Amino acid sequence: PNIRDHNKDGYRISDPITTKTINIALFGGSTGYGGNPPIINLITNKLNNKYENKKFAPLNFSVVSSNHNQHIHSILQNSDKYPIDLIIFYGGYNESLQTAFYDPRPGFPYNFKERNELSPLQMLIKKHSVLLQFLEAKYFPNEDKRRVWSDEWSSDIVLNYSSTLEKARKLSKVFTTGRCKKPFLFIFQPFQLDESKGVKNSYVKNVHKPFSKIASQAEDGIDISDVFKSSRDYYIDLSHLNQDGKEIISEAIIKNQKF
């Protein structure tokens, strides 16, 4: 809170936010949080340049490693603090691949089991023993870990994604100002499907393509997952983009007919 461009609540939001502007709230993970400026600020800057008779303000509720299930809680926690006109969920990676690599239970927060469900002694041993981490991952994975990449796990991931979006739609109708005819949008983000970095081929068929279909077919969904399909030049790692990549993302969102 109150460090650099973070407000009293710890978000990258420039207070005060009033009803004099059309206020667009972005809920995402690190890909929504990061940037100089972040994606939501790029979007509102472009809108302010395009429309002289309206002013738009960004509300960046993105939190590193957070997923859409947590963003639902964030709507409930923050809706009475700010006049929100439009809610945007930006994600897809933390709702799927992050789940595969860390706590594999659909919808659970990043690394929740290790961070919140181990005893202090278990946490101490696991944190400081690389050998234990290796042996556990290779020879003694728990039941949840063994499910990762399976058809059942993939189906549960897709179901959690769609059901969470439906909850967000309902909450958006209640907790926004009513000034936007459609108060909710969700965006399926781009990220690399790199087998050398642990992404299984089955994931593309059983999770990534269904996510893409959900976004492309929904009236309030935008699928930009393939915007960098022909180039990896804009990626810093599996999911994060450099600033030029963020510029392209914001432009793709603005130009999308649903937006």
PDB file of C-alpha atoms in Angstrom:
ATOM      1  CA  PRO A   1       0.000   0.000   0.000  1.00  0.00           C
ATOM      2  CA  ASN A   2       1.049   3.574  -0.873  1.00  0.00           C
ATOM      3  CA  ILE A   3       4.311   2.451  -2.512  1.00  0.00           C
ATOM      4  CA  ARG A   4       5.160   3.867  -5.968  1.00  0.00           C
ATOM      5  CA  ASP A   5       1.915   3.761  -8.016  1.00  0.00           C
ATOM      6  CA  HIS A   6      -0.010   1.533  -5.560  1.00  0.00           C
ATOM      7  CA  ASN A   7      -2.922   3.061  -3.659  1.00  0.00           C
ATOM      8  CA  LYS A   8      -3.908   2.574  -0.017  1.00  0.00           C
ATOM      9  CA  ASP A   9      -5.405  -0.848  -0.831  1.00  0.00           C
ATOM     10  CA  GLY A  10      -2.217  -2.034  -2.540  1.00  0.00           C
ATOM     11  CA  TYR A  11      -3.580  -1.907  -6.091  1.00  0.00           C
ATOM     12  CA  ARG A  12      -2.088  -0.087  -9.075  1.00  0.00           C
ATOM     13  CA  ILE A  13      -4.973   2.399  -9.099  1.00  0.00           C
ATOM     14  CA  SER A  14      -4.740   6.189  -9.171  1.00  0.00           C
ATOM     15  CA  ASP A  15      -7.176   7.515  -6.579  1.00  0.00           C
ATOM     16  CA  PRO A  16      -9.646   9.065  -6.440  1.00  0.00           C
ATOM     17  CA  ILE A  17     -11.985   7.221  -8.798  1.00  0.00           C
ATOM     18  CA  THR A  18     -15.287   9.044  -9.345  1.00  0.00           C
ATOM     19  CA  THR A  19     -18.409   8.747 -11.497  1.00  0.00           C
ATOM     20  CA  LYS A  20     -17.094  11.515 -13.765  1.00  0.00           C
ATOM     21  CA  THR A  21     -15.205   8.825 -15.717  1.00  0.00           C
ATOM     22  CA  ILE A  22     -16.190   5.460 -17.180  1.00  0.00           C
ATOM     23  CA  ASN A  23     -14.296   3.123 -14.889  1.00  0.00           C
ATOM     24  CA  ILE A  24     -12.970  -0.149 -16.313  1.00  0.00           C
ATOM     25  CA  ALA A  25     -11.771  -2.723 -13.783  1.00  0.00           C
ATOM     26  CA  LEU A  26      -9.305  -5.398 -14.863  1.00  0.00           C
ATOM     27  CA  PHE A  27      -8.976  -8.567 -12.779  1.00  0.00           C
ATOM     28  CA  GLY A  28      -5.970 -10.675 -13.740  1.00  0.00           C
ATOM     29  CA  GLY A  29      -2.729 -12.214 -12.540  1.00  0.00           C
ATOM     30  CA  SER A  30       0.812 -10.981 -13.094  1.00  0.00           C
ATOM     31  CA  THR A  31       0.175 -10.440 -16.808  1.00  0.00           C
ATOM     32  CA  GLY A  32      -2.508  -7.906 -15.867  1.00  0.00           C
ATOM     33  CA  TYR A  33      -0.542  -6.424 -12.988  1.00  0.00           C
ATOM     34  CA  GLY A  34       2.785  -5.886 -14.761  1.00  0.00           C
ATOM     35  CA  GLY A  35       3.795  -3.331 -17.339  1.00  0.00           C
ATOM     36  CA  ASN A  36       4.825   0.277 -17.629  1.00  0.00           C
ATOM     37  CA  PRO A  37       2.028   1.004 -18.079  1.00  0.00           C
ATOM     38  CA  PRO A  38      -0.108  -2.153 -17.578  1.00  0.00           C
ATOM     39  CA  ILE A  39      -2.542  -3.436 -20.207  1.00  0.00           C
ATOM     40  CA  ILE A  40      -5.621  -1.789 -18.650  1.00  0.00           C
ATOM     41  CA  ASN A  41      -3.907   1.626 -18.675  1.00  0.00           C
ATOM     42  CA  LEU A  42      -2.966   1.132 -22.331  1.00  0.00           C
ATOM     43  CA  ILE A  43      -6.617   0.363 -23.079  1.00  0.00           C
ATOM     44  CA  THR A  44      -8.016   3.420 -21.294  1.00  0.00           C
ATOM     45  CA  ASN A  45      -5.325   5.661 -22.817  1.00  0.00           C
ATOM     46  CA  LYS A  46      -6.372   4.524 -26.292  1.00  0.00           C
ATOM     47  CA  LEU A  47     -10.048   5.080 -25.475  1.00  0.00           C
ATOM     48  CA  ASN A  48      -9.365   8.587 -24.140  1.00  0.00           C
ATOM     49  CA  ASN A  49      -7.536   9.420 -27.373  1.00  0.00           C
ATOM     50  CA  LYS A  50     -10.373   8.004 -29.465  1.00  0.00           C
ATOM     51  CA  TYR A  51     -13.389   9.579 -27.719  1.00  0.00           C
ATOM     52  CA  GLU A  52     -13.232  13.295 -26.954  1.00  0.00           C
ATOM     53  CA  ASN A  53     -16.628  13.445 -25.230  1.00  0.00           C
ATOM     54  CA  LYS A  54     -15.952  10.626 -22.755  1.00  0.00           C
ATOM     55  CA  LYS A  55     -13.219   9.967 -20.220  1.00  0.00           C
ATOM     56  CA  PHE A  56     -12.122   6.507 -19.118  1.00  0.00           C
ATOM     57  CA  ALA A  57     -10.262   5.496 -15.948  1.00  0.00           C
ATOM     58  CA  PRO A  58      -8.390   2.223 -15.259  1.00  0.00           C
ATOM     59  CA  LEU A  59      -8.834   0.166 -12.107  1.00  0.00           C
ATOM     60  CA  ASN A  60      -6.165  -2.515 -11.972  1.00  0.00           C
ATOM     61  CA  PHE A  61      -7.210  -5.183  -9.455  1.00  0.00           C
ATOM     62  CA  SER A  62      -4.696  -7.684 -10.845  1.00  0.00           C
ATOM     63  CA  VAL A  63      -2.612  -9.602  -8.305  1.00  0.00           C
ATOM     64  CA  VAL A  64       0.443 -11.722  -9.111  1.00  0.00           C
ATOM     65  CA  SER A  65      -0.408 -15.471  -9.427  1.00  0.00           C
ATOM     66  CA  SER A  66      -4.116 -14.940  -8.723  1.00  0.00           C
ATOM     67  CA  ASN A  67      -6.819 -16.802 -10.650  1.00  0.00           C
ATOM     68  CA  HIS A  68     -10.422 -16.083 -11.632  1.00  0.00           C
ATOM     69  CA  ASN A  69     -11.846 -17.828  -8.565  1.00  0.00           C
ATOM     70  CA  GLN A  70      -9.939 -15.327  -6.426  1.00  0.00           C
ATOM     71  CA  HIS A  71     -11.073 -12.499  -8.691  1.00  0.00           C
ATOM     72  CA  ILE A  72     -14.668 -13.312  -7.780  1.00  0.00           C
ATOM     73  CA  HIS A  73     -13.768 -12.675  -4.142  1.00  0.00           C
ATOM     74  CA  SER A  74     -12.021  -9.469  -5.193  1.00  0.00           C
ATOM     75  CA  ILE A  75     -15.211  -8.192  -6.837  1.00  0.00           C
ATOM     76  CA  LEU A  76     -17.072  -8.731  -3.568  1.00  0.00           C
ATOM     77  CA  GLN A  77     -14.330  -7.091  -1.510  1.00  0.00           C
ATOM     78  CA  ASN A  78     -13.812  -4.036  -3.711  1.00  0.00           C
ATOM     79  CA  SER A  79     -17.132  -3.214  -5.359  1.00  0.00           C
ATOM     80  CA  ASP A  80     -18.251  -0.941  -2.517  1.00  0.00           C
ATOM     81  CA  LYS A  81     -14.963   1.016  -2.586  1.00  0.00           C
ATOM     82  CA  TYR A  82     -15.039   2.084  -6.234  1.00  0.00           C
ATOM     83  CA  PRO A  83     -17.747   2.955  -8.808  1.00  0.00           C
ATOM     84  CA  ILE A  84     -17.083   0.179 -11.368  1.00  0.00           C
ATOM     85  CA  ASP A  85     -18.788   0.426 -14.755  1.00  0.00           C
ATOM     86  CA  LEU A  86     -17.201  -2.512 -16.579  1.00  0.00           C
ATOM     87  CA  ILE A  87     -15.448  -5.624 -15.226  1.00  0.00           C
ATOM     88  CA  ILE A  88     -12.889  -7.429 -17.363  1.00  0.00           C
ATOM     89  CA  PHE A  89     -11.401 -10.822 -16.469  1.00  0.00           C
ATOM     90  CA  TYR A  90      -8.044 -11.270 -18.209  1.00  0.00           C
ATOM     91  CA  GLY A  91      -6.464 -14.706 -17.944  1.00  0.00           C
ATOM     92  CA  GLY A  92      -6.412 -18.361 -18.879  1.00  0.00           C
ATOM     93  CA  TYR A  93      -2.852 -19.275 -17.912  1.00  0.00           C
ATOM     94  CA  ASN A  94      -3.319 -19.144 -14.125  1.00  0.00           C
ATOM     95  CA  GLU A  95      -6.591 -21.012 -14.519  1.00  0.00           C
ATOM     96  CA  SER A  96      -4.957 -23.909 -16.361  1.00  0.00           C
ATOM     97  CA  LEU A  97      -1.172 -24.289 -16.705  1.00  0.00           C
ATOM     98  CA  GLN A  98      -0.397 -22.703 -13.341  1.00  0.00           C
ATOM     99  CA  THR A  99      -2.753 -25.280 -11.867  1.00  0.00           C
ATOM    100  CA  ALA A 100      -0.842 -28.066 -13.608  1.00  0.00           C
ATOM    101  CA  PHE A 101       2.551 -26.896 -12.333  1.00  0.00           C
ATOM    102  CA  TYR A 102       1.592 -26.006  -8.738  1.00  0.00           C
ATOM    103  CA  ASP A 103      -1.514 -26.888  -6.701  1.00  0.00           C
ATOM    104  CA  PRO A 104      -3.368 -29.037  -9.251  1.00  0.00           C
ATOM    105  CA  ARG A 105      -6.849 -28.662  -7.776  1.00  0.00           C
ATOM    106  CA  PRO A 106      -9.048 -26.603 -10.129  1.00  0.00           C
ATOM    107  CA  GLY A 107      -9.714 -23.127  -8.798  1.00  0.00           C
ATOM    108  CA  PHE A 108      -7.362 -23.345  -5.816  1.00  0.00           C
ATOM    109  CA  PRO A 109      -4.945 -20.441  -5.309  1.00  0.00           C
ATOM    110  CA  TYR A 110      -1.319 -20.675  -6.405  1.00  0.00           C
ATOM    111  CA  ASN A 111       0.594 -23.336  -4.429  1.00  0.00           C
ATOM    112  CA  PHE A 112      -2.174 -23.361  -1.819  1.00  0.00           C
ATOM    113  CA  LYS A 113      -1.428 -26.806  -0.436  1.00  0.00           C
ATOM    114  CA  GLU A 114       2.240 -26.063   0.272  1.00  0.00           C
ATOM    115  CA  ARG A 115       1.631 -22.549   1.528  1.00  0.00           C
ATOM    116  CA  ASN A 116      -1.523 -23.118   3.591  1.00  0.00           C
ATOM    117  CA  GLU A 117      -2.124 -26.796   4.360  1.00  0.00           C
ATOM    118  CA  LEU A 118       1.258 -28.147   5.535  1.00  0.00           C
ATOM    119  CA  SER A 119       2.307 -28.104   9.179  1.00  0.00           C
ATOM    120  CA  PRO A 120       5.137 -25.678  10.100  1.00  0.00           C
ATOM    121  CA  LEU A 121       7.567 -28.624  10.326  1.00  0.00           C
ATOM    122  CA  GLN A 122       6.508 -30.022   6.942  1.00  0.00           C
ATOM    123  CA  MET A 123       6.816 -26.559   5.428  1.00  0.00           C
ATOM    124  CA  LEU A 124      10.316 -26.100   6.875  1.00  0.00           C
ATOM    125  CA  ILE A 125      11.557 -29.463   5.577  1.00  0.00           C
ATOM    126  CA  LYS A 126      10.003 -29.072   2.143  1.00  0.00           C
ATOM    127  CA  LYS A 127      11.214 -25.507   1.728  1.00  0.00           C
ATOM    128  CA  HIS A 128      14.848 -26.308   2.478  1.00  0.00           C
ATOM    129  CA  SER A 129      15.226 -29.795   1.028  1.00  0.00           C
ATOM    130  CA  VAL A 130      15.636 -29.836  -2.746  1.00  0.00           C
ATOM    131  CA  LEU A 131      16.240 -33.586  -2.598  1.00  0.00           C
ATOM    132  CA  LEU A 132      12.904 -34.149  -0.853  1.00  0.00           C
ATOM    133  CA  GLN A 133      11.120 -32.030  -3.465  1.00  0.00           C
ATOM    134  CA  PHE A 134      12.720 -34.065  -6.263  1.00  0.00           C
ATOM    135  CA  LEU A 135      11.936 -37.449  -4.688  1.00  0.00           C
ATOM    136  CA  GLU A 136       8.371 -36.473  -3.877  1.00  0.00           C
ATOM    137  CA  ALA A 137       7.691 -35.178  -7.407  1.00  0.00           C
ATOM    138  CA  LYS A 138       9.274 -38.196  -9.112  1.00  0.00           C
ATOM    139  CA  TYR A 139       8.345 -41.124  -6.870  1.00  0.00           C
ATOM    140  CA  PHE A 140       5.688 -40.046  -4.364  1.00  0.00           C
ATOM    141  CA  PRO A 141       3.279 -37.595  -5.977  1.00  0.00           C
ATOM    142  CA  ASN A 142      -0.007 -37.229  -4.125  1.00  0.00           C
ATOM    143  CA  GLU A 143      -3.280 -38.211  -5.736  1.00  0.00           C
ATOM    144  CA  ASP A 144      -3.977 -34.676  -6.955  1.00  0.00           C
ATOM    145  CA  LYS A 145      -0.595 -34.492  -8.704  1.00  0.00           C
ATOM    146  CA  ARG A 146      -1.132 -37.851 -10.380  1.00  0.00           C
ATOM    147  CA  ARG A 147      -4.363 -36.532 -11.931  1.00  0.00           C
ATOM    148  CA  VAL A 148      -2.637 -33.680 -13.775  1.00  0.00           C
ATOM    149  CA  TRP A 149      -2.989 -33.851 -17.578  1.00  0.00           C
ATOM    150  CA  SER A 150      -5.546 -36.702 -17.308  1.00  0.00           C
ATOM    151  CA  ASP A 151      -8.884 -36.472 -19.128  1.00  0.00           C
ATOM    152  CA  GLU A 152     -10.680 -36.126 -15.791  1.00  0.00           C
ATOM    153  CA  TRP A 153      -8.398 -33.321 -14.596  1.00  0.00           C
ATOM    154  CA  SER A 154      -8.700 -31.522 -17.948  1.00  0.00           C
ATOM    155  CA  SER A 155     -12.482 -31.735 -17.836  1.00  0.00           C
ATOM    156  CA  ASP A 156     -12.528 -30.347 -14.288  1.00  0.00           C
ATOM    157  CA  ILE A 157     -10.268 -27.450 -15.291  1.00  0.00           C
ATOM    158  CA  VAL A 158     -12.567 -26.499 -18.180  1.00  0.00           C
ATOM    159  CA  LEU A 159     -15.680 -26.849 -16.004  1.00  0.00           C
ATOM    160  CA  ASN A 160     -14.167 -24.638 -13.305  1.00  0.00           C
ATOM    161  CA  TYR A 161     -13.265 -22.010 -15.899  1.00  0.00           C
ATOM    162  CA  SER A 162     -16.775 -21.842 -17.371  1.00  0.00           C
ATOM    163  CA  SER A 163     -18.579 -21.949 -14.010  1.00  0.00           C
ATOM    164  CA  THR A 164     -16.349 -19.218 -12.569  1.00  0.00           C
ATOM    165  CA  LEU A 165     -17.068 -16.987 -15.554  1.00  0.00           C
ATOM    166  CA  GLU A 166     -20.799 -17.539 -15.079  1.00  0.00           C
ATOM    167  CA  LYS A 167     -20.523 -16.452 -11.433  1.00  0.00           C
ATOM    168  CA  ALA A 168     -18.573 -13.377 -12.519  1.00  0.00           C
ATOM    169  CA  ARG A 169     -21.320 -12.462 -15.014  1.00  0.00           C
ATOM    170  CA  LYS A 170     -23.965 -12.581 -12.289  1.00  0.00           C
ATOM    171  CA  LEU A 171     -21.866 -10.598  -9.832  1.00  0.00           C
ATOM    172  CA  SER A 172     -21.055  -7.984 -12.456  1.00  0.00           C
ATOM    173  CA  LYS A 173     -24.737  -7.283 -13.029  1.00  0.00           C
ATOM    174  CA  VAL A 174     -25.207  -6.636  -9.313  1.00  0.00           C
ATOM    175  CA  PHE A 175     -22.005  -4.848  -8.310  1.00  0.00           C
ATOM    176  CA  THR A 176     -21.433  -2.454 -11.219  1.00  0.00           C
ATOM    177  CA  THR A 177     -23.040   0.961 -11.696  1.00  0.00           C
ATOM    178  CA  GLY A 178     -25.404  -0.071 -14.494  1.00  0.00           C
ATOM    179  CA  ARG A 179     -24.009   2.538 -16.876  1.00  0.00           C
ATOM    180  CA  CYS A 180     -22.689  -0.138 -19.255  1.00  0.00           C
ATOM    181  CA  LYS A 181     -25.247  -2.253 -21.095  1.00  0.00           C
ATOM    182  CA  LYS A 182     -22.907  -5.241 -20.787  1.00  0.00           C
ATOM    183  CA  PRO A 183     -20.999  -4.935 -17.502  1.00  0.00           C
ATOM    184  CA  PHE A 184     -18.715  -7.958 -17.968  1.00  0.00           C
ATOM    185  CA  LEU A 185     -16.104  -9.166 -20.481  1.00  0.00           C
ATOM    186  CA  PHE A 186     -13.556 -11.944 -20.258  1.00  0.00           C
ATOM    187  CA  ILE A 187     -10.407 -12.294 -22.319  1.00  0.00           C
ATOM    188  CA  PHE A 188      -8.514 -15.523 -23.015  1.00  0.00           C
ATOM    189  CA  GLN A 189      -4.904 -14.420 -23.064  1.00  0.00           C
ATOM    190  CA  PRO A 190      -1.985 -15.614 -25.209  1.00  0.00           C
ATOM    191  CA  PHE A 191       0.760 -17.837 -23.764  1.00  0.00           C
ATOM    192  CA  GLN A 192       3.221 -20.339 -25.159  1.00  0.00           C
ATOM    193  CA  LEU A 193       2.292 -23.989 -25.612  1.00  0.00           C
ATOM    194  CA  ASP A 194       5.873 -25.190 -25.325  1.00  0.00           C
ATOM    195  CA  GLU A 195       6.343 -28.916 -24.815  1.00  0.00           C
ATOM    196  CA  SER A 196       9.996 -28.376 -23.838  1.00  0.00           C
ATOM    197  CA  LYS A 197       8.756 -26.364 -20.844  1.00  0.00           C
ATOM    198  CA  GLY A 198       6.427 -29.080 -19.605  1.00  0.00           C
ATOM    199  CA  VAL A 199       3.238 -28.407 -21.556  1.00  0.00           C
ATOM    200  CA  LYS A 200       1.726 -31.724 -22.617  1.00  0.00           C
ATOM    201  CA  ASN A 201       0.184 -32.226 -26.056  1.00  0.00           C
ATOM    202  CA  SER A 202      -3.017 -33.468 -24.425  1.00  0.00           C
ATOM    203  CA  TYR A 203      -3.417 -30.076 -22.735  1.00  0.00           C
ATOM    204  CA  VAL A 204      -3.810 -28.309 -26.082  1.00  0.00           C
ATOM    205  CA  LYS A 205      -6.625 -30.606 -27.147  1.00  0.00           C
ATOM    206  CA  ASN A 206      -8.385 -31.052 -23.814  1.00  0.00           C
ATOM    207  CA  VAL A 207      -7.998 -27.624 -22.173  1.00  0.00           C
ATOM    208  CA  HIS A 208      -6.585 -24.892 -24.403  1.00  0.00           C
ATOM    209  CA  LYS A 209      -8.916 -25.454 -27.340  1.00  0.00           C
ATOM    210  CA  PRO A 210     -12.025 -25.676 -25.097  1.00  0.00           C
ATOM    211  CA  PHE A 211     -10.977 -22.417 -23.366  1.00  0.00           C
ATOM    212  CA  SER A 212     -10.594 -20.801 -26.783  1.00  0.00           C
ATOM    213  CA  LYS A 213     -13.994 -22.084 -27.883  1.00  0.00           C
ATOM    214  CA  ILE A 214     -15.686 -20.790 -24.739  1.00  0.00           C
ATOM    215  CA  ALA A 215     -14.239 -17.317 -25.303  1.00  0.00           C
ATOM    216  CA  SER A 216     -14.884 -17.149 -29.037  1.00  0.00           C
ATOM    217  CA  GLN A 217     -18.492 -18.343 -28.790  1.00  0.00           C
ATOM    218  CA  ALA A 218     -19.572 -16.268 -25.784  1.00  0.00           C
ATOM    219  CA  GLU A 219     -21.158 -12.863 -26.379  1.00  0.00           C
ATOM    220  CA  ASP A 220     -18.961 -11.435 -23.638  1.00  0.00           C
ATOM    221  CA  GLY A 221     -15.773 -13.376 -24.458  1.00  0.00           C
ATOM    222  CA  ILE A 222     -12.720 -12.320 -26.447  1.00  0.00           C
ATOM    223  CA  ASP A 223     -10.191 -14.891 -27.639  1.00  0.00           C
ATOM    224  CA  ILE A 224      -6.777 -13.391 -28.366  1.00  0.00           C
ATOM    225  CA  SER A 225      -4.849 -16.550 -27.460  1.00  0.00           C
ATOM    226  CA  ASP A 226      -3.315 -16.856 -30.935  1.00  0.00           C
ATOM    227  CA  VAL A 227      -2.291 -13.217 -31.436  1.00  0.00           C
ATOM    228  CA  PHE A 228       1.405 -14.189 -31.239  1.00  0.00           C
ATOM    229  CA  LYS A 229       1.002 -17.587 -32.864  1.00  0.00           C
ATOM    230  CA  SER A 230       3.659 -16.915 -35.494  1.00  0.00           C
ATOM    231  CA  SER A 231       6.231 -15.291 -33.188  1.00  0.00           C
ATOM    232  CA  ARG A 232       7.789 -15.766 -29.759  1.00  0.00           C
ATOM    233  CA  ASP A 233       9.669 -12.470 -29.910  1.00  0.00           C
ATOM    234  CA  TYR A 234       7.265 -10.747 -27.528  1.00  0.00           C
ATOM    235  CA  TYR A 235       7.462 -13.348 -24.754  1.00  0.00           C
ATOM    236  CA  ILE A 236       9.713 -13.001 -21.710  1.00  0.00           C
ATOM    237  CA  ASP A 237       8.816 -16.520 -20.542  1.00  0.00           C
ATOM    238  CA  LEU A 238       5.915 -18.963 -20.929  1.00  0.00           C
ATOM    239  CA  SER A 239       3.211 -16.387 -20.235  1.00  0.00           C
ATOM    240  CA  HIS A 240       4.715 -12.913 -19.687  1.00  0.00           C
ATOM    241  CA  LEU A 241       5.124 -10.342 -22.453  1.00  0.00           C
ATOM    242  CA  ASN A 242       7.462  -7.416 -22.977  1.00  0.00           C
ATOM    243  CA  GLN A 243       5.989  -3.922 -23.262  1.00  0.00           C
ATOM    244  CA  ASP A 244       5.692  -4.130 -27.054  1.00  0.00           C
ATOM    245  CA  GLY A 245       3.637  -7.292 -26.595  1.00  0.00           C
ATOM    246  CA  LYS A 246       1.337  -5.507 -24.154  1.00  0.00           C
ATOM    247  CA  GLU A 247       0.813  -2.743 -26.712  1.00  0.00           C
ATOM    248  CA  ILE A 248      -0.268  -5.325 -29.298  1.00  0.00           C
ATOM    249  CA  ILE A 249      -2.601  -6.991 -26.773  1.00  0.00           C
ATOM    250  CA  SER A 250      -4.302  -3.711 -25.859  1.00  0.00           C
ATOM    251  CA  GLU A 251      -4.779  -2.861 -29.543  1.00  0.00           C
ATOM    252  CA  ALA A 252      -6.250  -6.317 -30.262  1.00  0.00           C
ATOM    253  CA  ILE A 253      -8.745  -5.862 -27.411  1.00  0.00           C
ATOM    254  CA  ILE A 254      -9.778  -2.369 -28.494  1.00  0.00           C
ATOM    255  CA  LYS A 255     -10.345  -3.461 -32.091  1.00  0.00           C
ATOM    256  CA  ASN A 256     -12.382  -6.530 -31.157  1.00  0.00           C
ATOM    257  CA  GLN A 257     -16.037  -6.055 -32.083  1.00  0.00           C
ATOM    258  CA  LYS A 258     -17.261  -7.447 -28.750  1.00  0.00           C
ATOM    259  CA  PHE A 259     -15.262  -4.838 -26.872  1.00  0.00           C
TER     260      PHE A 259
END
